[in-house]
């Protein structure tokens, strides 16, 4: 089926999903016309009003699991540290946390029970970037990604080469599979088929584990920081999709998808279904939309709408909407920020002069709440 036929078919048969998307677009268009001046938005060709150097509103934002990461990054930026070093310091805490099963040590493994990590960094002032993909046995891939950026002429190292590069730079080789993640993986193996050789009882099951890892868990941390001079950097790090095929690389280490930053405009980064993001290069697209005058929230919702429009039928719900989660975290050079999510409710973390907190993400679609839509 061609894209055109696909869209026509969907409009005919999935009217609710289409209307929801149209409403979001129409709302975005009206907002952009009516509220743009009030929110300091810029029309193409219009001169942007930016604070003077030294007066930009210092800020760090991240995915919801990075509340502490934003606080660390913000404090470091306030102490005069480089914005990228601040982001990497923030996400390192999450990479080291065995209880975050979506990032670094304790991350859920691939289908063979091996943890494989993806990460990338982007430094606004120098417009440079680096990444590692499918790296094993190295706890802090964001730090390795920063070294790729700083000490090589390359942008992305993968697999065994990335690991050797890390070891050559003094990183320790260690087993990243925690007992908790191993048990979750084993349980998944047993659940695959009644017709294979994985039979018998697994013994006592942790109820929290069963609840947490019932489906296909995902997760990641993205963190971005803005300093008082208007410099922006960002970083994304993840163990990727649980139970993935070994060697699978998601969006997180891909510049333009899992993260992107233009020091003149702002940054965007993602968590959620990487394959959907990779097919739309959403972080790059969102920064370009901000360049053309959209607010962070409008740009984020617009890229989610594009993803929804391009979603294949096998990944749509009965109403024609994407059946997966995808989130973006956007920061514009003038200090505005937003989180957006395919399916609300969702939230993200912020630290700025008003303190450290979670804020609600703007949603393209709302999950039905109890008692009705
Ligand atoms: N975006 C990550 C990936 O696809 C996973 C996630 O954020 O849930 O690898």
Coordinates of C-alpha atoms and ligand atoms in Angstrom, one line a residue:
X1 CA 0.0 0.0 0.0
X2 CA 1.4 3.4 -0.9
X3 CA 1.7 6.1 1.7
X4 CA -1.1 8.0 0.1
X5 CA -3.4 5.0 0.1
X6 CA -2.4 4.3 3.6
X7 CA -3.3 7.8 4.8
X8 CA -6.6 7.8 2.9
X9 CA -7.5 4.4 4.3
X10 CA -6.7 5.5 7.8
X11 CA -8.8 8.6 7.5
X12 CA -11.8 6.6 6.3
X13 CA -11.6 3.8 8.8
X14 CA -10.0 5.5 11.9
X15 CA -11.8 8.8 12.1
X16 CA -11.3 9.3 15.8
X17 CA -7.5 9.1 15.5
X18 CA -7.5 11.3 12.5
X19 CA -9.7 13.9 14.2
X20 CA -7.5 13.9 17.3
X21 CA -4.5 14.6 15.1
X22 CA -6.3 17.2 13.1
X23 CA -7.5 18.9 16.3
X24 CA -3.9 19.0 17.6
X25 CA -2.8 20.5 14.3
X26 CA -5.6 23.0 14.3
X27 CA -4.9 23.9 17.9
X28 CA -1.3 24.3 17.1
X29 CA -2.0 26.6 14.2
X30 CA -4.4 28.8 16.2
X31 CA -2.0 28.9 19.1
X32 CA 0.8 29.9 16.8
X33 CA -1.3 32.8 15.4
X34 CA -2.9 34.1 18.6
X35 CA -0.4 33.5 21.3
X36 CA 2.9 33.8 19.5
X37 CA 3.6 37.4 20.5
X38 CA 2.7 36.7 24.1
X39 CA 5.0 33.8 24.3
X40 CA 7.9 35.5 22.5
X41 CA 7.6 33.2 19.5
X42 CA 9.2 34.3 16.3
X43 CA 7.8 34.2 12.8
X44 CA 10.2 33.2 10.0
X45 CA 12.3 36.2 9.1
X46 CA 11.6 38.0 12.3
X47 CA 14.5 39.1 14.5
X48 CA 14.7 37.1 17.7
X49 CA 15.0 38.9 21.1
X50 CA 17.6 37.1 23.2
X51 CA 19.1 38.0 26.6
X52 CA 22.5 39.6 26.7
X53 CA 25.5 37.3 27.3
X54 CA 25.6 36.4 31.0
X55 CA 21.8 36.9 31.4
X56 CA 20.3 33.8 29.8
X57 CA 18.1 31.8 32.2
X58 CA 20.3 28.9 33.4
X59 CA 18.3 25.6 33.2
X60 CA 18.6 21.8 32.9
X61 CA 15.9 19.5 31.7
X62 CA 15.6 15.8 31.4
X63 CA 13.3 12.8 31.1
X64 CA 11.3 12.1 34.3
X65 CA 14.0 9.6 35.6
X66 CA 16.5 12.5 35.6
X67 CA 15.3 14.8 38.4
X68 CA 18.5 14.4 40.3
X69 CA 20.5 14.6 37.1
X70 CA 19.0 18.0 36.3
X71 CA 19.8 19.2 39.8
X72 CA 23.5 18.1 39.4
X73 CA 23.8 19.5 36.0
X74 CA 22.2 22.9 37.0
X75 CA 24.6 23.2 40.0
X76 CA 27.6 22.5 37.9
X77 CA 26.5 25.0 35.2
X78 CA 26.0 27.6 38.0
X79 CA 29.6 26.9 39.1
X80 CA 30.8 27.7 35.6
X81 CA 31.2 24.1 34.3
X82 CA 30.8 23.5 30.6
X83 CA 27.1 22.6 29.7
X84 CA 28.1 19.2 28.2
X85 CA 30.2 18.2 31.2
X86 CA 27.3 19.2 33.4
X87 CA 24.8 17.0 31.5
X88 CA 27.2 14.0 31.5
X89 CA 27.8 14.4 35.2
X90 CA 24.0 14.3 35.7
X91 CA 23.3 11.2 33.6
X92 CA 26.3 9.4 35.1
X93 CA 24.4 9.1 38.4
X94 CA 21.5 7.4 36.6
X95 CA 23.9 5.1 34.6
X96 CA 25.4 4.0 37.9
X97 CA 22.0 3.4 39.6
X98 CA 21.2 -0.3 39.6
X99 CA 17.5 0.5 40.2
X100 CA 17.1 2.3 36.9
X101 CA 16.6 -0.6 34.6
X102 CA 16.7 1.5 31.4
X103 CA 20.2 3.0 31.6
X104 CA 23.7 1.8 32.2
X105 CA 24.4 -0.6 35.1
X106 CA 21.2 -2.6 35.9
X107 CA 19.8 -1.9 32.4
X108 CA 17.6 -4.7 31.0
X109 CA 19.6 -6.9 28.6
X110 CA 19.2 -8.1 25.0
X111 CA 17.5 -11.4 24.0
X112 CA 20.6 -13.3 25.0
X113 CA 20.8 -11.7 28.5
X114 CA 23.7 -9.3 27.6
X115 CA 23.4 -5.6 28.4
X116 CA 24.2 -3.4 25.4
X117 CA 24.2 0.3 25.8
X118 CA 23.8 3.3 23.5
X119 CA 24.7 6.9 24.1
X120 CA 25.6 10.2 22.4
X121 CA 26.5 13.7 23.4
X122 CA 26.3 17.0 21.5
X123 CA 28.1 20.2 22.5
X124 CA 26.4 23.3 21.3
X125 CA 29.3 25.9 21.4
X126 CA 31.6 23.8 19.2
X127 CA 28.8 22.0 17.3
X128 CA 30.6 18.7 17.9
X129 CA 29.2 15.4 18.9
X130 CA 30.1 11.8 19.7
X131 CA 28.5 8.5 20.4
X132 CA 28.8 4.8 21.1
X133 CA 26.3 2.1 20.2
X134 CA 25.8 -1.5 21.3
X135 CA 28.7 -1.2 23.7
X136 CA 29.0 -4.0 26.3
X137 CA 30.6 -4.2 29.8
X138 CA 31.2 -0.5 30.1
X139 CA 29.1 1.3 32.7
X140 CA 29.3 4.9 31.6
X141 CA 28.7 5.1 27.8
X142 CA 28.0 8.9 28.0
X143 CA 31.5 9.5 29.2
X144 CA 32.9 7.3 26.4
X145 CA 30.7 9.2 23.9
X146 CA 32.2 12.4 25.1
X147 CA 35.7 11.0 24.6
X148 CA 34.8 9.9 21.0
X149 CA 33.8 13.5 20.5
X150 CA 36.9 15.1 22.1
X151 CA 39.7 12.7 21.2
X152 CA 38.8 11.2 17.8
X153 CA 37.9 12.4 14.3
X154 CA 34.9 10.1 14.4
X155 CA 31.3 10.6 15.6
X156 CA 30.1 7.1 16.3
X157 CA 31.9 3.9 17.5
X158 CA 30.0 0.6 17.8
X159 CA 30.2 -2.8 19.5
X160 CA 33.6 -4.3 20.1
X161 CA 35.4 -1.3 18.7
X162 CA 33.6 1.0 21.1
X163 CA 34.5 -1.2 24.0
X164 CA 38.1 -1.4 23.1
X165 CA 38.2 2.3 22.7
X166 CA 36.8 2.7 26.2
X167 CA 39.3 0.2 27.7
X168 CA 42.1 2.0 26.0
X169 CA 41.0 5.1 27.7
X170 CA 41.0 3.5 31.1
X171 CA 37.4 2.4 31.5
X172 CA 36.9 -0.7 33.6
X173 CA 35.3 -3.8 32.0
X174 CA 32.5 -5.1 34.2
X175 CA 29.4 -7.2 34.2
X176 CA 26.4 -4.8 33.9
X177 CA 23.7 -7.4 34.4
X178 CA 22.2 -7.1 37.9
X179 CA 20.4 -10.0 39.6
X180 CA 17.1 -8.1 39.2
X181 CA 17.7 -7.6 35.4
X182 CA 18.8 -11.2 35.0
X183 CA 15.7 -12.5 36.7
X184 CA 13.5 -10.3 34.6
X185 CA 15.2 -11.6 31.4
X186 CA 14.9 -15.2 32.5
X187 CA 11.2 -14.7 33.2
X188 CA 10.8 -13.2 29.7
X189 CA 12.6 -16.2 28.2
X190 CA 10.2 -18.6 30.0
X191 CA 7.2 -16.7 28.9
X192 CA 8.0 -16.9 25.2
X193 CA 6.5 -20.3 24.3
X194 CA 4.9 -23.4 25.8
X195 CA 6.6 -25.3 23.1
X196 CA 10.3 -24.9 23.8
X197 CA 12.8 -26.3 26.3
X198 CA 12.4 -23.6 28.9
X199 CA 10.0 -25.4 31.2
X200 CA 9.3 -25.7 35.0
X201 CA 8.8 -23.2 37.7
X202 CA 11.2 -20.3 38.2
X203 CA 10.8 -20.2 42.0
X204 CA 9.7 -17.3 44.0
X205 CA 8.8 -14.3 41.9
X206 CA 9.1 -10.7 43.0
X207 CA 5.6 -9.2 42.5
X208 CA 7.1 -5.8 41.9
X209 CA 9.3 -7.3 39.2
X210 CA 6.3 -9.0 37.6
X211 CA 4.4 -5.8 37.4
X212 CA 7.3 -3.7 36.2
X213 CA 8.5 -6.0 33.5
X214 CA 5.2 -7.4 32.3
X215 CA 5.4 -6.0 28.8
X216 CA 8.3 -4.7 26.6
X217 CA 10.0 -2.3 29.0
X218 CA 11.7 0.8 27.5
X219 CA 13.5 3.8 29.1
X220 CA 16.4 6.1 28.7
X221 CA 17.7 9.4 30.1
X222 CA 18.1 12.6 28.0
X223 CA 19.5 15.7 29.7
X224 CA 20.0 19.2 28.3
X225 CA 21.5 22.3 29.9
X226 CA 21.6 26.0 29.1
X227 CA 24.1 28.4 30.7
X228 CA 24.0 32.1 31.4
X229 CA 25.9 32.8 28.1
X230 CA 23.2 31.0 26.1
X231 CA 25.3 27.9 25.4
X232 CA 23.4 24.6 25.1
X233 CA 24.5 21.0 25.2
X234 CA 22.8 17.7 25.6
X235 CA 23.3 14.0 26.1
X236 CA 21.2 10.8 25.8
X237 CA 22.1 7.4 27.3
X238 CA 20.2 4.1 27.4
X239 CA 20.2 0.3 27.6
X240 CA 17.6 0.5 24.8
X241 CA 14.7 -1.8 24.2
X242 CA 14.6 -4.7 26.5
X243 CA 15.1 -8.2 24.9
X244 CA 16.2 -6.6 21.6
X245 CA 18.0 -8.6 18.9
X246 CA 21.8 -8.4 19.8
X247 CA 23.3 -5.5 17.9
X248 CA 20.1 -3.5 17.6
X249 CA 20.9 0.2 17.9
X250 CA 18.1 2.6 18.8
X251 CA 17.6 6.3 18.4
X252 CA 19.6 7.4 21.4
X253 CA 23.2 7.4 19.9
X254 CA 22.0 8.8 16.6
X255 CA 22.6 12.5 16.2
X256 CA 19.4 14.1 14.9
X257 CA 17.2 11.3 16.3
X258 CA 18.0 10.7 20.0
X259 CA 19.3 14.2 20.4
X260 CA 20.3 17.3 18.5
X261 CA 21.5 20.7 19.5
X262 CA 22.1 23.9 17.6
X263 CA 23.7 26.6 19.9
X264 CA 21.8 29.3 18.0
X265 CA 18.4 27.7 18.5
X266 CA 18.0 25.0 21.1
X267 CA 18.0 21.3 21.7
X268 CA 15.8 18.3 21.6
X269 CA 16.2 14.7 22.9
X270 CA 14.0 11.7 23.2
X271 CA 12.9 8.6 25.0
X272 CA 10.5 5.9 23.9
X273 CA 10.2 3.8 20.7
X274 CA 13.5 4.5 19.0
X275 CA 12.5 2.9 15.6
X276 CA 9.7 5.5 15.2
X277 CA 12.1 8.3 16.0
X278 CA 14.8 7.0 13.6
X279 CA 12.4 7.0 10.7
X280 CA 11.5 10.7 11.3
X281 CA 14.8 12.2 12.7
X282 CA 12.6 14.0 15.2
X283 CA 15.2 15.8 17.3
X284 CA 16.8 17.5 14.2
X285 CA 13.3 18.3 12.9
X286 CA 12.1 19.8 16.2
X287 CA 15.2 22.1 16.4
X288 CA 14.5 23.2 12.8
X289 CA 10.9 23.9 13.6
X290 CA 12.0 26.0 16.6
X291 CA 14.4 27.8 14.2
X292 CA 11.3 28.7 12.1
X293 CA 9.5 30.2 15.0
X294 CA 7.7 27.4 16.8
X295 CA 7.8 27.2 20.6
X296 CA 9.4 24.1 22.1
X297 CA 6.0 22.6 22.8
X298 CA 4.6 23.3 19.3
X299 CA 7.8 21.9 17.7
X300 CA 7.6 18.7 19.9
X301 CA 3.9 18.1 19.1
X302 CA 4.5 18.7 15.4
X303 CA 7.2 16.0 15.3
X304 CA 4.9 13.6 17.3
X305 CA 2.2 14.3 14.7
X306 CA 4.6 13.4 11.9
X307 CA 5.5 10.1 13.7
X308 CA 1.8 9.3 14.1
X309 CA 1.1 10.0 10.4
X310 CA 4.0 7.7 9.4
X311 CA 3.1 4.9 11.7
X312 CA 2.5 1.5 9.9
X313 CA -0.8 -0.2 10.5
X314 CA 0.7 -3.0 12.6
X315 CA 1.7 -0.4 15.2
X316 CA -1.7 1.3 15.4
X317 CA -4.5 0.8 18.0
X318 CA -8.1 0.2 17.1
X319 CA -8.6 3.9 16.7
X320 CA -5.7 4.2 14.3
X321 CA -3.3 5.9 16.8
X322 CA 0.3 4.8 17.4
X323 CA 0.3 2.0 20.1
X324 CA 3.7 3.0 21.4
X325 CA 5.2 5.7 23.6
X326 CA 7.5 8.4 22.4
X327 CA 8.7 11.5 24.3
X328 CA 10.7 14.6 23.5
X329 CA 12.4 17.1 25.8
X330 CA 13.0 20.5 24.2
X331 CA 15.0 23.5 25.3
X332 CA 15.2 26.8 23.4
X333 CA 18.1 29.2 23.6
X334 CA 15.9 31.9 25.2
X335 CA 15.2 29.5 28.1
X336 CA 11.7 28.1 27.2
X337 CA 11.3 24.4 27.6
X338 CA 8.8 21.7 27.1
X339 CA 8.2 18.0 27.4
X340 CA 5.9 16.3 24.9
X341 CA 4.6 12.8 24.8
X342 CA 2.7 10.6 22.4
X343 CA 0.4 9.4 25.2
X344 CA -0.3 11.5 28.2
X345 CA -0.2 11.8 31.0
X346 CA 3.6 12.1 31.1
X347 CA 6.1 14.2 32.8
X348 CA 9.7 15.4 32.7
X349 CA 12.2 17.0 35.1
X350 CA 13.5 20.5 35.3
X351 CA 15.9 22.5 37.4
X352 CA 16.1 26.2 37.1
X353 CA 16.0 29.3 39.3
X354 CA 12.6 28.0 40.5
X355 CA 14.1 24.8 41.9
X356 CA 14.0 21.1 40.9
X357 CA 10.6 19.6 39.9
X358 CA 8.6 17.5 37.6
X359 CA 6.4 19.2 35.0
X360 CA 3.6 17.7 33.0
X361 CA 4.4 16.9 29.3
X362 CA 2.0 18.1 26.6
X363 CA 0.3 15.1 25.1
X364 CA -0.7 14.4 21.5
X365 CA -3.1 11.8 22.7
X366 CA -4.5 11.3 26.2
X367 CA -5.0 7.8 27.6
X368 CA -8.6 7.3 28.7
X369 CA -8.9 8.2 32.3
X370 CA -11.1 6.2 34.7
X371 CA -14.8 7.0 34.1
X372 CA -14.5 8.0 30.4
X373 CA -12.2 9.5 27.8
Ligands
LIG1 N1 14.7 5.2 22.8 C1 15.3 4.0 23.4 C2 15.6 3.1 22.3 O1 14.8 2.9 21.4 C3 14.5 3.3 24.4 C4 13.6 4.1 25.3 O2 13.8 5.3 25.4 O3 12.7 3.6 25.8 O4 16.6 2.4 22.3

